[in-house]
Tab-separated table of C-alpha atoms and ligand atoms in Angstrom:
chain	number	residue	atom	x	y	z
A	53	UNK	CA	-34.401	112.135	-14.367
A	54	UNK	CA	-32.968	110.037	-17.305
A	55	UNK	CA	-29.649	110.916	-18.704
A	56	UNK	CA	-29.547	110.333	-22.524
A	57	UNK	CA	-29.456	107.321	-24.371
A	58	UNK	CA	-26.023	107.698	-25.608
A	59	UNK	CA	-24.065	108.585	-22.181
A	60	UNK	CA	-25.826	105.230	-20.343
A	61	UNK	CA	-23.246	102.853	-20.916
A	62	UNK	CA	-20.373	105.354	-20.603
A	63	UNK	CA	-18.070	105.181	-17.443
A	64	UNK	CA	-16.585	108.838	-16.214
A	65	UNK	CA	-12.734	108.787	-16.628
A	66	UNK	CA	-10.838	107.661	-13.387
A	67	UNK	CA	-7.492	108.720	-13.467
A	68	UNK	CA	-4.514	107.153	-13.056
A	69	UNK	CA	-3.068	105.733	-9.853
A	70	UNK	CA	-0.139	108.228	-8.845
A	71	UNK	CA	2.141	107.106	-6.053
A	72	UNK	CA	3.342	110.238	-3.779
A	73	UNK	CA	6.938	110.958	-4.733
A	74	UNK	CA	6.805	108.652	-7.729
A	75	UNK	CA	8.929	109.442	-10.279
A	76	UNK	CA	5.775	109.509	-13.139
A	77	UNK	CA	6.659	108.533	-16.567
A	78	UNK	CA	3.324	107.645	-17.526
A	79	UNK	CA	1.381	110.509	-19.140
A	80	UNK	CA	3.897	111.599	-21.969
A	81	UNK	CA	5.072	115.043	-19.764
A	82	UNK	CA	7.540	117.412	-20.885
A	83	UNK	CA	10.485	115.784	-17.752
A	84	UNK	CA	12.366	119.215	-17.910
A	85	UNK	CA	9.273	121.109	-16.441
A	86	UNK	CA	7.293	123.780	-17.424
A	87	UNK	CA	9.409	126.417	-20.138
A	88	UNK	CA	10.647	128.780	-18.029
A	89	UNK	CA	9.378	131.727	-20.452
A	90	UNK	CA	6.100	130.233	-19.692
A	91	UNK	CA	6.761	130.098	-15.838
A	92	UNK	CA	7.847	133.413	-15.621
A	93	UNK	CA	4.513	134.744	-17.662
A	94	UNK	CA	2.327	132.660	-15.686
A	95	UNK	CA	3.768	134.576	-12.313
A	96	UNK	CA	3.368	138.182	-13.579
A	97	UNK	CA	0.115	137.336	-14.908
A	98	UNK	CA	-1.361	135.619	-11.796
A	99	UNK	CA	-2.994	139.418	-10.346
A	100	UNK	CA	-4.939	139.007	-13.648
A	101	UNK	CA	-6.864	136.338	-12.479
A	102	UNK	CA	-9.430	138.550	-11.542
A	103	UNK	CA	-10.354	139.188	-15.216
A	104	UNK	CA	-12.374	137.120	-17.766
A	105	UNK	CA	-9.791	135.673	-20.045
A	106	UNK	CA	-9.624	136.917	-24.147
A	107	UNK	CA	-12.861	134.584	-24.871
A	108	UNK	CA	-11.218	134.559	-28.454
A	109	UNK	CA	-7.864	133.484	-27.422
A	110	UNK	CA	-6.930	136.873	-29.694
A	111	UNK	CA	-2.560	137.124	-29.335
A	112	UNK	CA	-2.337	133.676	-28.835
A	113	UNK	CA	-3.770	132.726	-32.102
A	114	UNK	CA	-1.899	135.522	-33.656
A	115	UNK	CA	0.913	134.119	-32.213
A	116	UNK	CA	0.397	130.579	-33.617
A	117	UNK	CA	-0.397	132.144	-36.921
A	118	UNK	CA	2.662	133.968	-37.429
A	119	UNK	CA	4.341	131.093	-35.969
A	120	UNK	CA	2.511	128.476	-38.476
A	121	UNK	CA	2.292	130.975	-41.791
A	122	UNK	CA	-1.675	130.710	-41.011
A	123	UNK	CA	-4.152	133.535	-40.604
A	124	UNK	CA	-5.993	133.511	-37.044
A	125	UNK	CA	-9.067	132.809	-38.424
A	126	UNK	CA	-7.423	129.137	-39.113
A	127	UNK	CA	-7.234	128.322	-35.628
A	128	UNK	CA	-9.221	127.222	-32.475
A	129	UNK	CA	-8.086	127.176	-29.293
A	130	UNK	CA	-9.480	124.507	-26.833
A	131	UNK	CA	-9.232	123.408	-22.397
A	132	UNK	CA	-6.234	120.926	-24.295
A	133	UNK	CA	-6.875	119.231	-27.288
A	134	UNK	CA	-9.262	116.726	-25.822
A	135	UNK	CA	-11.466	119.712	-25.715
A	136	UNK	CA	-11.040	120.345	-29.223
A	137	UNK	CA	-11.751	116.614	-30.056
A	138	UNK	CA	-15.335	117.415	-28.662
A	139	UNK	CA	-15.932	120.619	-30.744
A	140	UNK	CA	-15.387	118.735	-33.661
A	141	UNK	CA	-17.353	115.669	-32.416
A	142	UNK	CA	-20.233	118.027	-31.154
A	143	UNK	CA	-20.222	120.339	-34.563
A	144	UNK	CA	-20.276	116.986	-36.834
A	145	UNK	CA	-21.788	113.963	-34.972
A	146	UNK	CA	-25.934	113.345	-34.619
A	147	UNK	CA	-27.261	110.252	-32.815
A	148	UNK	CA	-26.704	107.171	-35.116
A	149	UNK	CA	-23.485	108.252	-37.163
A	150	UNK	CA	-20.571	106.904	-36.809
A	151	UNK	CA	-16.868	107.746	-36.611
A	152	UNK	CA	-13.589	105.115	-37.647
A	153	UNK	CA	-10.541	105.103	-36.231
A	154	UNK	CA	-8.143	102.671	-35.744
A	155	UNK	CA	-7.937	100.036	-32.775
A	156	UNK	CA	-4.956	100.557	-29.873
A	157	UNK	CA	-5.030	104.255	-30.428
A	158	UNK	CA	-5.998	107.193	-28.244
A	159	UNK	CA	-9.304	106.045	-26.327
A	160	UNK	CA	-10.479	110.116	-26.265
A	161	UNK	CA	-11.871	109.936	-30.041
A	162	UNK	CA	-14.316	107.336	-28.998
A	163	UNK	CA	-14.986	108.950	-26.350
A	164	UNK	CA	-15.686	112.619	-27.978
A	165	UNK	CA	-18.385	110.563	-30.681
A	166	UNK	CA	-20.427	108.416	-28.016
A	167	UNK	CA	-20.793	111.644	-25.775
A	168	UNK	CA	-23.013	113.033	-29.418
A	169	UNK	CA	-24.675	109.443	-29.473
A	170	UNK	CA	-22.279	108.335	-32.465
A	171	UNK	CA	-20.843	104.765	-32.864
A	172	UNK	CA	-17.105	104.171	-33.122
A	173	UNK	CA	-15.574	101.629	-36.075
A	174	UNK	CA	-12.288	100.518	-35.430
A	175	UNK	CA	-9.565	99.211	-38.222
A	176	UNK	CA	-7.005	96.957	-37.856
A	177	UNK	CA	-3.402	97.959	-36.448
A	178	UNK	CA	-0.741	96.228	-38.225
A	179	UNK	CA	2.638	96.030	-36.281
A	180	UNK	CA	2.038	99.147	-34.046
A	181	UNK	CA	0.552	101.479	-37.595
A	182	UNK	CA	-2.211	102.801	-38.335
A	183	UNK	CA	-3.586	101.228	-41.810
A	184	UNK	CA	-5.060	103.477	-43.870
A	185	UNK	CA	-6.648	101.292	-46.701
A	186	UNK	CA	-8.833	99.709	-43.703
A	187	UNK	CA	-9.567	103.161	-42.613
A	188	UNK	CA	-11.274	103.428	-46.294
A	189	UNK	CA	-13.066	100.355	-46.146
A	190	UNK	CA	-15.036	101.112	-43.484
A	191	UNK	CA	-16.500	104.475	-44.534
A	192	UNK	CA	-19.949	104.751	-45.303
A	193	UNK	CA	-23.121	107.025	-45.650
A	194	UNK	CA	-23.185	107.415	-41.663
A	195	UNK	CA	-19.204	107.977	-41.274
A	196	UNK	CA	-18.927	111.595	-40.033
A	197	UNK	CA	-15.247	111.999	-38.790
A	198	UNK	CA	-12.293	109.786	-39.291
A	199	UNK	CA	-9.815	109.977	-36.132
A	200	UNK	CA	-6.095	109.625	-37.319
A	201	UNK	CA	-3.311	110.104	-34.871
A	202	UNK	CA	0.273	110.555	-36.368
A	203	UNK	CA	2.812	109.728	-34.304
A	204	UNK	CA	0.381	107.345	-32.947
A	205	UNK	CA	-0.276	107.444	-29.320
A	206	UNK	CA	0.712	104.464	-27.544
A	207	UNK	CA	2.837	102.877	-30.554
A	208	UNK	CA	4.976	105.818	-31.946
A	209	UNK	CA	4.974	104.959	-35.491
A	210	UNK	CA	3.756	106.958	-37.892
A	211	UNK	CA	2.657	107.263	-41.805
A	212	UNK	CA	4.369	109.433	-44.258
A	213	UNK	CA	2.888	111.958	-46.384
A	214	UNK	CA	2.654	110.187	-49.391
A	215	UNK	CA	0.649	107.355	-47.981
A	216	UNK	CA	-1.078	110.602	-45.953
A	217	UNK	CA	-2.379	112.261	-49.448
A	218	UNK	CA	-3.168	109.155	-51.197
A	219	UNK	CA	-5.575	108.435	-48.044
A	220	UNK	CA	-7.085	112.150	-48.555
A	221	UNK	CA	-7.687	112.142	-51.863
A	222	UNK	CA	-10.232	108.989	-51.245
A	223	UNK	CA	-11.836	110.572	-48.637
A	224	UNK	CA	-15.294	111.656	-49.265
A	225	UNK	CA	-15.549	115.554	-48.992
A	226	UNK	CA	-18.097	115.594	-46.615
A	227	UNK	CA	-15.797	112.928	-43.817
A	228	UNK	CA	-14.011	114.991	-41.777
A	229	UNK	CA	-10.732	113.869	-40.949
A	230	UNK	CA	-8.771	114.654	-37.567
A	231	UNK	CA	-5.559	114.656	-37.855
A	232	UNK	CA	-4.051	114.330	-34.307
A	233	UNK	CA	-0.643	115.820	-33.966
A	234	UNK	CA	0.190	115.735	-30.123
A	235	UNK	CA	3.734	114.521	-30.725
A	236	UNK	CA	4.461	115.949	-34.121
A	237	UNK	CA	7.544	118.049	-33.011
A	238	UNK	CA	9.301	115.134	-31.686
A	239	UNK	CA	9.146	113.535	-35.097
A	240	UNK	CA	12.595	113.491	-36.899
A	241	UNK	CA	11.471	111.057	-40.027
A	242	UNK	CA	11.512	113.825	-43.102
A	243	UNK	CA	8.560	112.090	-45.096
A	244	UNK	CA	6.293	112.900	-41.887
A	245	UNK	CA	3.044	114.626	-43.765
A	246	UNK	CA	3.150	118.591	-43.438
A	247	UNK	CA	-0.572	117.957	-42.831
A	248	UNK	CA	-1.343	121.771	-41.421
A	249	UNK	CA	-0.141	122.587	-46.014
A	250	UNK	CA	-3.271	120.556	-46.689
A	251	UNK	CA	-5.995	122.400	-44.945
A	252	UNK	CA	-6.899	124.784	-47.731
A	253	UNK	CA	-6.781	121.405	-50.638
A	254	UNK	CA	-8.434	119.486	-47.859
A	255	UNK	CA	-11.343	121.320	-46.317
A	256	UNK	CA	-12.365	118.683	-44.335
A	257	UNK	CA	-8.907	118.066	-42.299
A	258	UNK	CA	-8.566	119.713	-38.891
A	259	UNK	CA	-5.221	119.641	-37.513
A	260	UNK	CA	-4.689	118.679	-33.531
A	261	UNK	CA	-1.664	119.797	-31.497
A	262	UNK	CA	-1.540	120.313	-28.156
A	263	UNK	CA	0.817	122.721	-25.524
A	264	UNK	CA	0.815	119.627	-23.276
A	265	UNK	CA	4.077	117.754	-24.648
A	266	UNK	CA	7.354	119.562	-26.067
A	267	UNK	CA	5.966	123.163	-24.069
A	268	UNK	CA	5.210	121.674	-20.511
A	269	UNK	CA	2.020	122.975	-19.946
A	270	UNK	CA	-0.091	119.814	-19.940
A	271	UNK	CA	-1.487	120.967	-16.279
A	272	UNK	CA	-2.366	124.789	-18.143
A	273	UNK	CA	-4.764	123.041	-20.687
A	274	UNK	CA	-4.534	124.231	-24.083
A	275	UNK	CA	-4.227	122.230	-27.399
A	276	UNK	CA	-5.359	124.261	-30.761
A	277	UNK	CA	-7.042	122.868	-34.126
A	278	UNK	CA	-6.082	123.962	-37.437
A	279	UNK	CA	-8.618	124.026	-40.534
A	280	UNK	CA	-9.695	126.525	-43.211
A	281	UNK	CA	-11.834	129.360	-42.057
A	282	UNK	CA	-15.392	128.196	-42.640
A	283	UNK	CA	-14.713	124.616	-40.551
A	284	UNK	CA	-13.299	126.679	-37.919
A	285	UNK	CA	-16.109	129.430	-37.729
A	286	UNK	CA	-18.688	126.615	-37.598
A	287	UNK	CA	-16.318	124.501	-34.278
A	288	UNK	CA	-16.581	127.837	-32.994
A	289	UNK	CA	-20.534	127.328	-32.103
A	290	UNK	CA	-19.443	124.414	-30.255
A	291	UNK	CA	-17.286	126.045	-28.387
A	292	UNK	CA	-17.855	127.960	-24.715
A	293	UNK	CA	-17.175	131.761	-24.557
A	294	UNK	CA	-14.528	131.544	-22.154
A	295	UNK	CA	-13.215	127.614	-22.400
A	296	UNK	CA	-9.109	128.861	-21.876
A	297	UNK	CA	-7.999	130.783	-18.668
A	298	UNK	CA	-6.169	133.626	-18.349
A	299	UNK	CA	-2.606	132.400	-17.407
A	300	UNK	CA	-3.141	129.274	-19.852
A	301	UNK	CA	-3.335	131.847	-22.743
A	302	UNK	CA	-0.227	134.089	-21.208
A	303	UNK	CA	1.978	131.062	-20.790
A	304	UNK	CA	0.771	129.235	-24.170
A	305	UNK	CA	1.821	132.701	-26.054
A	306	UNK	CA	5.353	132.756	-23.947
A	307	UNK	CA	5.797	129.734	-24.596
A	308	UNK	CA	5.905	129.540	-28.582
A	309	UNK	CA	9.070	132.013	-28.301
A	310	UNK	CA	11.186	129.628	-25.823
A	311	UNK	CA	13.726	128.368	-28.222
A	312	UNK	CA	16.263	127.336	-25.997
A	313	UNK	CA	13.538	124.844	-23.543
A	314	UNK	CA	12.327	123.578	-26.816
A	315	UNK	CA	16.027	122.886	-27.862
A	316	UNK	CA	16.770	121.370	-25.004
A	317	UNK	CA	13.596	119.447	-24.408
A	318	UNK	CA	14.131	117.784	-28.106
A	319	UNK	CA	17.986	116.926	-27.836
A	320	UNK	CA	17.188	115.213	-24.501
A	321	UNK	CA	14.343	113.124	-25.667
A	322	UNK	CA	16.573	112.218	-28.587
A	323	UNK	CA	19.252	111.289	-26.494
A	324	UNK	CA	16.742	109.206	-24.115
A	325	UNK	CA	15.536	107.152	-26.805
A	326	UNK	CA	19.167	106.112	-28.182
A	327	UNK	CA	19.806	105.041	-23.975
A	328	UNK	CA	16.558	102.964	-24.291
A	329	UNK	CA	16.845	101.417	-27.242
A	330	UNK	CA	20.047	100.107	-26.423
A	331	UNK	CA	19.127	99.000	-22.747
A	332	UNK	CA	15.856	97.082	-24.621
A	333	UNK	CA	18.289	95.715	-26.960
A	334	UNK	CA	20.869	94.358	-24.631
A	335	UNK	CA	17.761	92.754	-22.852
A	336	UNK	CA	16.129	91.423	-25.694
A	337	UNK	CA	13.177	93.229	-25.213
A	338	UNK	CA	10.898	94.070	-28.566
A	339	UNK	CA	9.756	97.581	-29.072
A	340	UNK	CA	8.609	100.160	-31.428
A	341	UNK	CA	10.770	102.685	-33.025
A	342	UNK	CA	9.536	105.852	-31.747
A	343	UNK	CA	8.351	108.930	-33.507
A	344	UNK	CA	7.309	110.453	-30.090
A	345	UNK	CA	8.625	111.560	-26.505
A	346	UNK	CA	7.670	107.996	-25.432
A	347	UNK	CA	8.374	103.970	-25.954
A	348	UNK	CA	6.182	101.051	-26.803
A	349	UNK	CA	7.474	97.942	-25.133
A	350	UNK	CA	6.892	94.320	-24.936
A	351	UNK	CA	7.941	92.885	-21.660
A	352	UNK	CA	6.586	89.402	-21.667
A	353	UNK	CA	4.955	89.730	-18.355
A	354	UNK	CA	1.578	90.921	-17.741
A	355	UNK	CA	1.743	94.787	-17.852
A	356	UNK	CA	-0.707	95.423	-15.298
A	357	UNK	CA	1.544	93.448	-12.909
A	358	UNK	CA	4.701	95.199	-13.913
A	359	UNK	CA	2.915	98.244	-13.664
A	360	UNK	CA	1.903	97.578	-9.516
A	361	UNK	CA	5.298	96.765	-9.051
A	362	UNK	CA	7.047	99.428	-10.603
A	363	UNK	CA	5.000	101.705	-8.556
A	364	UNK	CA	6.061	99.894	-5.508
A	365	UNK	CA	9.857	100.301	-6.669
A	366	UNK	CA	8.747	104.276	-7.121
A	367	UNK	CA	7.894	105.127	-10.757
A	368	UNK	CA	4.920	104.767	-12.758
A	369	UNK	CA	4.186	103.697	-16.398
A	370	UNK	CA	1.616	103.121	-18.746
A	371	UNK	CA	0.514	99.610	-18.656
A	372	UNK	CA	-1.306	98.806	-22.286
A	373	UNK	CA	-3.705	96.413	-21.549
A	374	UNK	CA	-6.786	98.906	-21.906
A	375	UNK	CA	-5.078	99.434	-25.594
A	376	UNK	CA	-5.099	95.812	-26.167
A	377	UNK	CA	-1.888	94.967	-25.109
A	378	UNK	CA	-1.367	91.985	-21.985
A	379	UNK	CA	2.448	92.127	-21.987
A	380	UNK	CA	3.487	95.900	-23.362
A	381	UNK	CA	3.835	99.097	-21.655
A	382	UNK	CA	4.703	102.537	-22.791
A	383	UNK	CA	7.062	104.821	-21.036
A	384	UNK	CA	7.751	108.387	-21.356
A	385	UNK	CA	11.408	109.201	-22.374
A	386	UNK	CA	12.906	111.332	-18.764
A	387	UNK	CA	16.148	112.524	-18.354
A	388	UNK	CA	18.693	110.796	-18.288
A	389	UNK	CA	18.317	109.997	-14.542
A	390	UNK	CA	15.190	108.838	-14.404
A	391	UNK	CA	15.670	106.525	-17.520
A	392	UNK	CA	18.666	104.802	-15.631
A	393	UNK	CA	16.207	104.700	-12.830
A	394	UNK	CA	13.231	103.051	-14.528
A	395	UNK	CA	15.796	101.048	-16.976
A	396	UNK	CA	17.311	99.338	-13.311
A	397	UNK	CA	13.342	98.812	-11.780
A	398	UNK	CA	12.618	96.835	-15.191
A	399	UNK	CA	15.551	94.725	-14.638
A	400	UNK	CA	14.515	94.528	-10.832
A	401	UNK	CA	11.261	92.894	-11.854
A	402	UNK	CA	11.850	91.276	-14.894
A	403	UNK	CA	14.419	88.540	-13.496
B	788	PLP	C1	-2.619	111.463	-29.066
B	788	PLP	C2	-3.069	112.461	-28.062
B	788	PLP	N1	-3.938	113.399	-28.425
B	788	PLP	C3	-4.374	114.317	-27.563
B	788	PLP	C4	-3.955	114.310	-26.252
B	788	PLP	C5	-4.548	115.287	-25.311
B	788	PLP	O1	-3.765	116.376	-25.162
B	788	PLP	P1	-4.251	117.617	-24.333
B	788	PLP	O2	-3.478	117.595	-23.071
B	788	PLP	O3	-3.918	118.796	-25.222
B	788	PLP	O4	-5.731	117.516	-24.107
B	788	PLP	C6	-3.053	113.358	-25.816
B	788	PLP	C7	-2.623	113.325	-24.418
B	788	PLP	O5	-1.965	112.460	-23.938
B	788	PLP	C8	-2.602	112.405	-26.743
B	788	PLP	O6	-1.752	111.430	-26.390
């Protein structure tokens, strides 16, 4: 048997090291849980297991719709957003394109275009941001998709809208740009692009968000996409007949409605970050400003090592040096506990 061309060099994901008992700040997790509206659907639902789930995802995207002042018809529901990143990958990319997106930035993208035999072009990151302009510069007659992720995944920062449109507007038509989204609801800066506004003057953005973050459902799978109709009729080929489960669809659609674990989900991760910042500040450790539920942070050690031994002191991080980074980890913002927790390991192995 030979496996294709394009998968030959690619090595199947191995998953992070997880210590039992651990306290795990290292995947960018709702810490409060799962929303309890969620929880509770998920239990009366479970008897249903015995069913095929809605293979159209029907009240959920309804849901989202209403939610979103979109129709259903603008939405695609995918196994998390990763899987979403592949419909649009497998709907757009033939053997020989290519696909840009910038360098220390979510590796899934380049994974989604090698899987279809495309070839990934990275830009430059300048001081943790994406940069547009040598997003541009890089297009050409093969470019299929453009992979943009805003807050950026492991920096945090972010571009505002009107360095957002200016970027569309130069965008061939037929370039698809992804617009990735995980994060958006932790993002308090009020020139953030209201990307999902563009869809209809921008038929070639899709939208990314996922249930995995602010909801806590990142072990239920299910991220959505947001484009105009005929882009999301045409992902739909791509896409398996039954690709969400049953309870992932309940407790994604009980989950939109659960103000209060939203509330209190975004009030702690705001209060998090200003405990962080400070504790990086007082020990003169450089970091991003965050748009996210997480931190980018130098710690002038080699991350990797930090990383073995914070595991050993009992929590887990994300060490950066796969994104490019020898001496910078991120961290998910916990409660409050579990910040004083990791903030006292870092000082532990730091001195
Ligand atoms: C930037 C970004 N996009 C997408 C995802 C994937 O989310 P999902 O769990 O919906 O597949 C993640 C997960 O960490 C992410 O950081």
């Amino acid at each position: 048997m030979e496996i294709r061309a394009c998968l030959k060099d690619l090595i199947p994901y191995t998953p992070g090291v997880l210590k039992e008992g651990a306290i795990k700040l290292a995947s960018n997790e709702n810490p409060l849980g799962v929303s309890p509206k969620a929880q509770q659907k998920i239990t009366e639902c479970a008897g249903n297991a015995s069913l095929y789930p809605d293979g159209g995802c029907v009240a959920l995207r309804k849901a989202l719709a209403s939610k979103l002042s979109l129709t259903p018809e603008n939405i695609i529901v995918g196994n998390g957003s990763d899987e979403v990143l592949i419909f649009v990958a497998g709907t757009l990319i033939e053997p020989g394109d290519n696909a840009i997106t910038s360098e220390s930035t979510f590796s899934e993208y380049a994974y989604a275009t090698h899987l279809y035999g495309g070839i990934m072009k990275y830009a430059p990151m300048k001081n943790g941001c994406f940069q547009l302009d040598e997003i541009l510069n890089r297009i050409d007659i093969n470019t299929k998709i453009i992979f943009l992720c805003n807050p950026n995944n492991p920096t945090g920062t972010y571009f505002n809208n009107d360095t957002f449109v200016k970027f569309m507007n130069k965008v061939p038509s037929g370039v698809c740009v992804v617009m990735d989204e995980a994060y958006i609801e932790y993002a308090t800066n009020k020139d953030f692009p209201p990307s999902i506004e563009l869809i209809e003057k921008f038929k070639n953005l899709i939208v990314l968000r996922t249930y995995s973050k602010l909801y806590g459902l990142a072990g239920m799978r299910v991220g959505y996409g947001i484009a105009n109709n005929e882009f999301i009729y045409n992902l739909n080929k791509a896409r398996s007949p039954f690709n969400v489960n049953i309870l992932a669809q309940e407790a994604a659609t009980a989950a939109l409605s659960d103000n209060d674990f939203v509330n209190r989900s975004l009030t702690m991760n705001e209060a998090g970050k200003k405990y962080l910042y400070n504790c990086f500040d007082s020990m003169g450790l450089k970091y991003y400003k965050t748009e996210a539920n997480f931190i980018f942070v130098y710690i002038n050690q080699d991350c990797k090592v930090a990383f073995e031994k914070l595991m050993e002191l009992g929590i887990t991080i994300r060490p950066l040096k796969s994104f490019g980074f020898n001496d910078a980890i991120r961290i998910t913002i916990g409660t409050q506990e579990q910040n004083e927790f990791f903030i006292n390991c870092l000082k532990n192995i730091l001195v």
